[in-house]
Amino acid sequence: PRSAPDRGPRRGDDRAKADLPPVPEDVDVTLLDRAVRAELRSLSKPNAAAVGAYLVAAGLALDSDPKRALSFARAARARAARVSAVREAVGVAAYRAQEWSEALTELRTARRISGSPHNLALIADCERALGRSAQAARVLTADRGIAAVTPAQIDASGRLALISAIPNSDPSSPMIGSTIDRVRADLPAGAMVGGATAENHDLEVALARATPR
């Protein structure tokens, strides 16, 4: 598919809104990884040079001043939001600066653009820092119909934390339906309850509603 033309930064973009730093002039763009330089070839030469300078500056500041690194990475994003290496740089810098929500969004976006799973560990850490999977696990553990809960696992897409809940009754027990309905009501927004047992319960409910009495 054809990509949108590279126009560089636009009025009203991230840089204008956040007062991001000017393009660094004293960095060596050849320090960039070869694969990153290849991604930047999709940009115009002046814009690629500016984005590259921001990325190098972000990398150099990452250990000593993560927030400054994040400001450089955001400036690169303002010029090249569709480049996966740029979104990854923002995500890593945000992670180091403990800006968990931004880090999660950026790392997921980089994963979606590139298809690479190598940042799944950081994504999982962001989820843990935000407490979403932990909150879901607490709800499940506290429910009287749940016998055990496994630790959250991040799926291959990096978008879902998977938690297995083991009921304390047989899947055919009438109590299972009550447990499923109860945890669905108590889980945080966005959480989903699935699996064969839940699907069977949902089918039984649908058939009961559709069957004339």
JSON list of N, CA and C in Angstrom, two decimals, residues 166-202:
[
{"chain": "A", "resi": 166, "resn": "ILE", "atom": "N", "xyz": [-9.12, -20.49, 37.57]},
{"chain": "A", "resi": 166, "resn": "ILE", "atom": "CA", "xyz": [-9.57, -21.88, 37.73]},
{"chain": "A", "resi": 166, "resn": "ILE", "atom": "C", "xyz": [-10.73, -21.89, 38.71]},
{"chain": "A", "resi": 167, "resn": "PRO", "atom": "N", "xyz": [-11.92, -22.30, 38.27]},
{"chain": "A", "resi": 167, "resn": "PRO", "atom": "CA", "xyz": [-13.08, -22.30, 39.17]},
{"chain": "A", "resi": 167, "resn": "PRO", "atom": "C", "xyz": [-12.98, -23.42, 40.20]},
{"chain": "A", "resi": 168, "resn": "ASN", "atom": "N", "xyz": [-13.70, -23.26, 41.30]},
{"chain": "A", "resi": 168, "resn": "ASN", "atom": "CA", "xyz": [-13.67, -24.30, 42.33]},
{"chain": "A", "resi": 168, "resn": "ASN", "atom": "C", "xyz": [-14.84, -25.27, 42.20]},
{"chain": "A", "resi": 169, "resn": "SER", "atom": "N", "xyz": [-15.53, -25.22, 41.06]},
{"chain": "A", "resi": 169, "resn": "SER", "atom": "CA", "xyz": [-16.61, -26.18, 40.80]},
{"chain": "A", "resi": 169, "resn": "SER", "atom": "C", "xyz": [-16.47, -26.71, 39.38]},
{"chain": "A", "resi": 170, "resn": "ASP", "atom": "N", "xyz": [-17.16, -27.78, 39.10]},
{"chain": "A", "resi": 170, "resn": "ASP", "atom": "CA", "xyz": [-17.11, -28.40, 37.78]},
{"chain": "A", "resi": 170, "resn": "ASP", "atom": "C", "xyz": [-17.69, -27.45, 36.72]},
{"chain": "A", "resi": 171, "resn": "PRO", "atom": "N", "xyz": [-17.11, -27.44, 35.51]},
{"chain": "A", "resi": 171, "resn": "PRO", "atom": "CA", "xyz": [-17.62, -26.55, 34.45]},
{"chain": "A", "resi": 171, "resn": "PRO", "atom": "C", "xyz": [-19.10, -26.74, 34.13]},
{"chain": "A", "resi": 172, "resn": "SER", "atom": "N", "xyz": [-19.64, -27.91, 34.43]},
{"chain": "A", "resi": 172, "resn": "SER", "atom": "CA", "xyz": [-21.06, -28.16, 34.17]},
{"chain": "A", "resi": 172, "resn": "SER", "atom": "C", "xyz": [-21.96, -27.71, 35.32]},
{"chain": "A", "resi": 173, "resn": "SER", "atom": "N", "xyz": [-21.37, -27.26, 36.41]},
{"chain": "A", "resi": 173, "resn": "SER", "atom": "CA", "xyz": [-22.15, -26.86, 37.57]},
{"chain": "A", "resi": 173, "resn": "SER", "atom": "C", "xyz": [-22.94, -25.59, 37.29]},
{"chain": "A", "resi": 174, "resn": "PRO", "atom": "N", "xyz": [-24.16, -25.49, 37.80]},
{"chain": "A", "resi": 174, "resn": "PRO", "atom": "CA", "xyz": [-24.95, -24.25, 37.64]},
{"chain": "A", "resi": 174, "resn": "PRO", "atom": "C", "xyz": [-24.26, -23.04, 38.28]},
{"chain": "A", "resi": 175, "resn": "MET", "atom": "N", "xyz": [-23.36, -23.29, 39.24]},
{"chain": "A", "resi": 175, "resn": "MET", "atom": "CA", "xyz": [-22.68, -22.20, 39.92]},
{"chain": "A", "resi": 175, "resn": "MET", "atom": "C", "xyz": [-21.71, -21.46, 39.01]},
{"chain": "A", "resi": 176, "resn": "ILE", "atom": "N", "xyz": [-21.26, -22.15, 37.95]},
{"chain": "A", "resi": 176, "resn": "ILE", "atom": "CA", "xyz": [-20.29, -21.53, 37.05]},
{"chain": "A", "resi": 176, "resn": "ILE", "atom": "C", "xyz": [-20.85, -20.27, 36.41]},
{"chain": "A", "resi": 177, "resn": "GLY", "atom": "N", "xyz": [-22.10, -20.33, 35.97]},
{"chain": "A", "resi": 177, "resn": "GLY", "atom": "CA", "xyz": [-22.71, -19.17, 35.33]},
{"chain": "A", "resi": 177, "resn": "GLY", "atom": "C", "xyz": [-22.74, -17.96, 36.25]},
{"chain": "A", "resi": 178, "resn": "SER", "atom": "N", "xyz": [-23.07, -18.20, 37.52]},
{"chain": "A", "resi": 178, "resn": "SER", "atom": "CA", "xyz": [-23.10, -17.10, 38.49]},
{"chain": "A", "resi": 178, "resn": "SER", "atom": "C", "xyz": [-21.71, -16.51, 38.70]},
{"chain": "A", "resi": 179, "resn": "THR", "atom": "N", "xyz": [-20.70, -17.38, 38.73]},
{"chain": "A", "resi": 179, "resn": "THR", "atom": "CA", "xyz": [-19.33, -16.90, 38.90]},
{"chain": "A", "resi": 179, "resn": "THR", "atom": "C", "xyz": [-18.90, -16.03, 37.73]},
{"chain": "A", "resi": 180, "resn": "ILE", "atom": "N", "xyz": [-19.20, -16.48, 36.52]},
{"chain": "A", "resi": 180, "resn": "ILE", "atom": "CA", "xyz": [-18.83, -15.72, 35.32]},
{"chain": "A", "resi": 180, "resn": "ILE", "atom": "C", "xyz": [-19.51, -14.36, 35.31]},
{"chain": "A", "resi": 181, "resn": "ASP", "atom": "N", "xyz": [-20.81, -14.34, 35.59]},
{"chain": "A", "resi": 181, "resn": "ASP", "atom": "CA", "xyz": [-21.54, -13.07, 35.61]},
{"chain": "A", "resi": 181, "resn": "ASP", "atom": "C", "xyz": [-20.99, -12.13, 36.68]},
{"chain": "A", "resi": 182, "resn": "ARG", "atom": "N", "xyz": [-20.62, -12.69, 37.81]},
{"chain": "A", "resi": 182, "resn": "ARG", "atom": "CA", "xyz": [-20.15, -11.88, 38.92]},
{"chain": "A", "resi": 182, "resn": "ARG", "atom": "C", "xyz": [-18.79, -11.24, 38.62]},
{"chain": "A", "resi": 183, "resn": "VAL", "atom": "N", "xyz": [-17.87, -12.03, 38.11]},
{"chain": "A", "resi": 183, "resn": "VAL", "atom": "CA", "xyz": [-16.54, -11.47, 37.85]},
{"chain": "A", "resi": 183, "resn": "VAL", "atom": "C", "xyz": [-16.58, -10.49, 36.68]},
{"chain": "A", "resi": 184, "resn": "ARG", "atom": "N", "xyz": [-17.46, -10.73, 35.71]},
{"chain": "A", "resi": 184, "resn": "ARG", "atom": "CA", "xyz": [-17.60, -9.77, 34.62]},
{"chain": "A", "resi": 184, "resn": "ARG", "atom": "C", "xyz": [-18.07, -8.41, 35.15]},
{"chain": "A", "resi": 185, "resn": "ALA", "atom": "N", "xyz": [-18.93, -8.43, 36.13]},
{"chain": "A", "resi": 185, "resn": "ALA", "atom": "CA", "xyz": [-19.43, -7.18, 36.70]},
{"chain": "A", "resi": 185, "resn": "ALA", "atom": "C", "xyz": [-18.36, -6.49, 37.54]},
{"chain": "A", "resi": 186, "resn": "ASP", "atom": "N", "xyz": [-17.46, -7.27, 38.13]},
{"chain": "A", "resi": 186, "resn": "ASP", "atom": "CA", "xyz": [-16.48, -6.69, 39.06]},
{"chain": "A", "resi": 186, "resn": "ASP", "atom": "C", "xyz": [-15.15, -6.32, 38.40]},
{"chain": "A", "resi": 187, "resn": "LEU", "atom": "N", "xyz": [-14.84, -6.90, 37.26]},
{"chain": "A", "resi": 187, "resn": "LEU", "atom": "CA", "xyz": [-13.55, -6.64, 36.63]},
{"chain": "A", "resi": 187, "resn": "LEU", "atom": "C", "xyz": [-13.45, -5.20, 36.12]},
{"chain": "A", "resi": 188, "resn": "PRO", "atom": "N", "xyz": [-12.22, -4.65, 36.01]},
{"chain": "A", "resi": 188, "resn": "PRO", "atom": "CA", "xyz": [-12.08, -3.28, 35.51]},
{"chain": "A", "resi": 188, "resn": "PRO", "atom": "C", "xyz": [-12.54, -3.14, 34.07]},
{"chain": "A", "resi": 189, "resn": "ALA", "atom": "N", "xyz": [-12.85, -1.92, 33.68]},
{"chain": "A", "resi": 189, "resn": "ALA", "atom": "CA", "xyz": [-13.33, -1.65, 32.32]},
{"chain": "A", "resi": 189, "resn": "ALA", "atom": "C", "xyz": [-12.32, -2.15, 31.30]},
{"chain": "A", "resi": 190, "resn": "GLY", "atom": "N", "xyz": [-12.83, -2.76, 30.25]},
{"chain": "A", "resi": 190, "resn": "GLY", "atom": "CA", "xyz": [-11.97, -3.28, 29.19]},
{"chain": "A", "resi": 190, "resn": "GLY", "atom": "C", "xyz": [-11.58, -4.73, 29.35]},
{"chain": "A", "resi": 191, "resn": "ALA", "atom": "N", "xyz": [-11.76, -5.29, 30.55]},
{"chain": "A", "resi": 191, "resn": "ALA", "atom": "CA", "xyz": [-11.44, -6.69, 30.77]},
{"chain": "A", "resi": 191, "resn": "ALA", "atom": "C", "xyz": [-12.51, -7.58, 30.17]},
{"chain": "A", "resi": 192, "resn": "MET", "atom": "N", "xyz": [-12.09, -8.70, 29.62]},
{"chain": "A", "resi": 192, "resn": "MET", "atom": "CA", "xyz": [-13.01, -9.64, 28.98]},
{"chain": "A", "resi": 192, "resn": "MET", "atom": "C", "xyz": [-12.85, -11.02, 29.60]},
{"chain": "A", "resi": 193, "resn": "VAL", "atom": "N", "xyz": [-13.96, -11.74, 29.71]},
{"chain": "A", "resi": 193, "resn": "VAL", "atom": "CA", "xyz": [-13.94, -13.11, 30.22]},
{"chain": "A", "resi": 193, "resn": "VAL", "atom": "C", "xyz": [-14.29, -14.03, 29.07]},
{"chain": "A", "resi": 194, "resn": "GLY", "atom": "N", "xyz": [-13.35, -14.91, 28.73]},
{"chain": "A", "resi": 194, "resn": "GLY", "atom": "CA", "xyz": [-13.56, -15.81, 27.60]},
{"chain": "A", "resi": 194, "resn": "GLY", "atom": "C", "xyz": [-13.20, -17.24, 27.96]},
{"chain": "A", "resi": 195, "resn": "GLY", "atom": "N", "xyz": [-12.95, -18.04, 26.96]},
{"chain": "A", "resi": 195, "resn": "GLY", "atom": "CA", "xyz": [-12.64, -19.44, 27.17]},
{"chain": "A", "resi": 195, "resn": "GLY", "atom": "C", "xyz": [-13.86, -20.31, 26.96]},
{"chain": "A", "resi": 196, "resn": "ALA", "atom": "N", "xyz": [-13.64, -21.61, 26.88]},
{"chain": "A", "resi": 196, "resn": "ALA", "atom": "CA", "xyz": [-14.72, -22.55, 26.56]},
{"chain": "A", "resi": 196, "resn": "ALA", "atom": "C", "xyz": [-15.85, -22.51, 27.57]},
{"chain": "A", "resi": 197, "resn": "THR", "atom": "N", "xyz": [-15.52, -22.43, 28.85]},
{"chain": "A", "resi": 197, "resn": "THR", "atom": "CA", "xyz": [-16.57, -22.43, 29.88]},
{"chain": "A", "resi": 197, "resn": "THR", "atom": "C", "xyz": [-17.44, -21.19, 29.76]},
{"chain": "A", "resi": 198, "resn": "ALA", "atom": "N", "xyz": [-16.81, -20.03, 29.58]},
{"chain": "A", "resi": 198, "resn": "ALA", "atom": "CA", "xyz": [-17.58, -18.78, 29.44]},
{"chain": "A", "resi": 198, "resn": "ALA", "atom": "C", "xyz": [-18.40, -18.79, 28.16]},
{"chain": "A", "resi": 199, "resn": "GLU", "atom": "N", "xyz": [-17.84, -19.33, 27.09]},
{"chain": "A", "resi": 199, "resn": "GLU", "atom": "CA", "xyz": [-18.58, -19.39, 25.82]},
{"chain": "A", "resi": 199, "resn": "GLU", "atom": "C", "xyz": [-19.80, -20.29, 25.95]},
{"chain": "A", "resi": 200, "resn": "ASN", "atom": "N", "xyz": [-19.66, -21.42, 26.64]},
{"chain": "A", "resi": 200, "resn": "ASN", "atom": "CA", "xyz": [-20.80, -22.31, 26.85]},
{"chain": "A", "resi": 200, "resn": "ASN", "atom": "C", "xyz": [-21.89, -21.62, 27.68]},
{"chain": "A", "resi": 201, "resn": "HIS", "atom": "N", "xyz": [-21.47, -20.88, 28.68]},
{"chain": "A", "resi": 201, "resn": "HIS", "atom": "CA", "xyz": [-22.44, -20.14, 29.50]},
{"chain": "A", "resi": 201, "resn": "HIS", "atom": "C", "xyz": [-23.17, -19.10, 28.66]},
{"chain": "A", "resi": 202, "resn": "ASP", "atom": "N", "xyz": [-22.43, -18.37, 27.83]},
{"chain": "A", "resi": 202, "resn": "ASP", "atom": "CA", "xyz": [-23.05, -17.34, 26.99]},
{"chain": "A", "resi": 202, "resn": "ASP", "atom": "C", "xyz": [-24.02, -17.96, 26.00]}
]
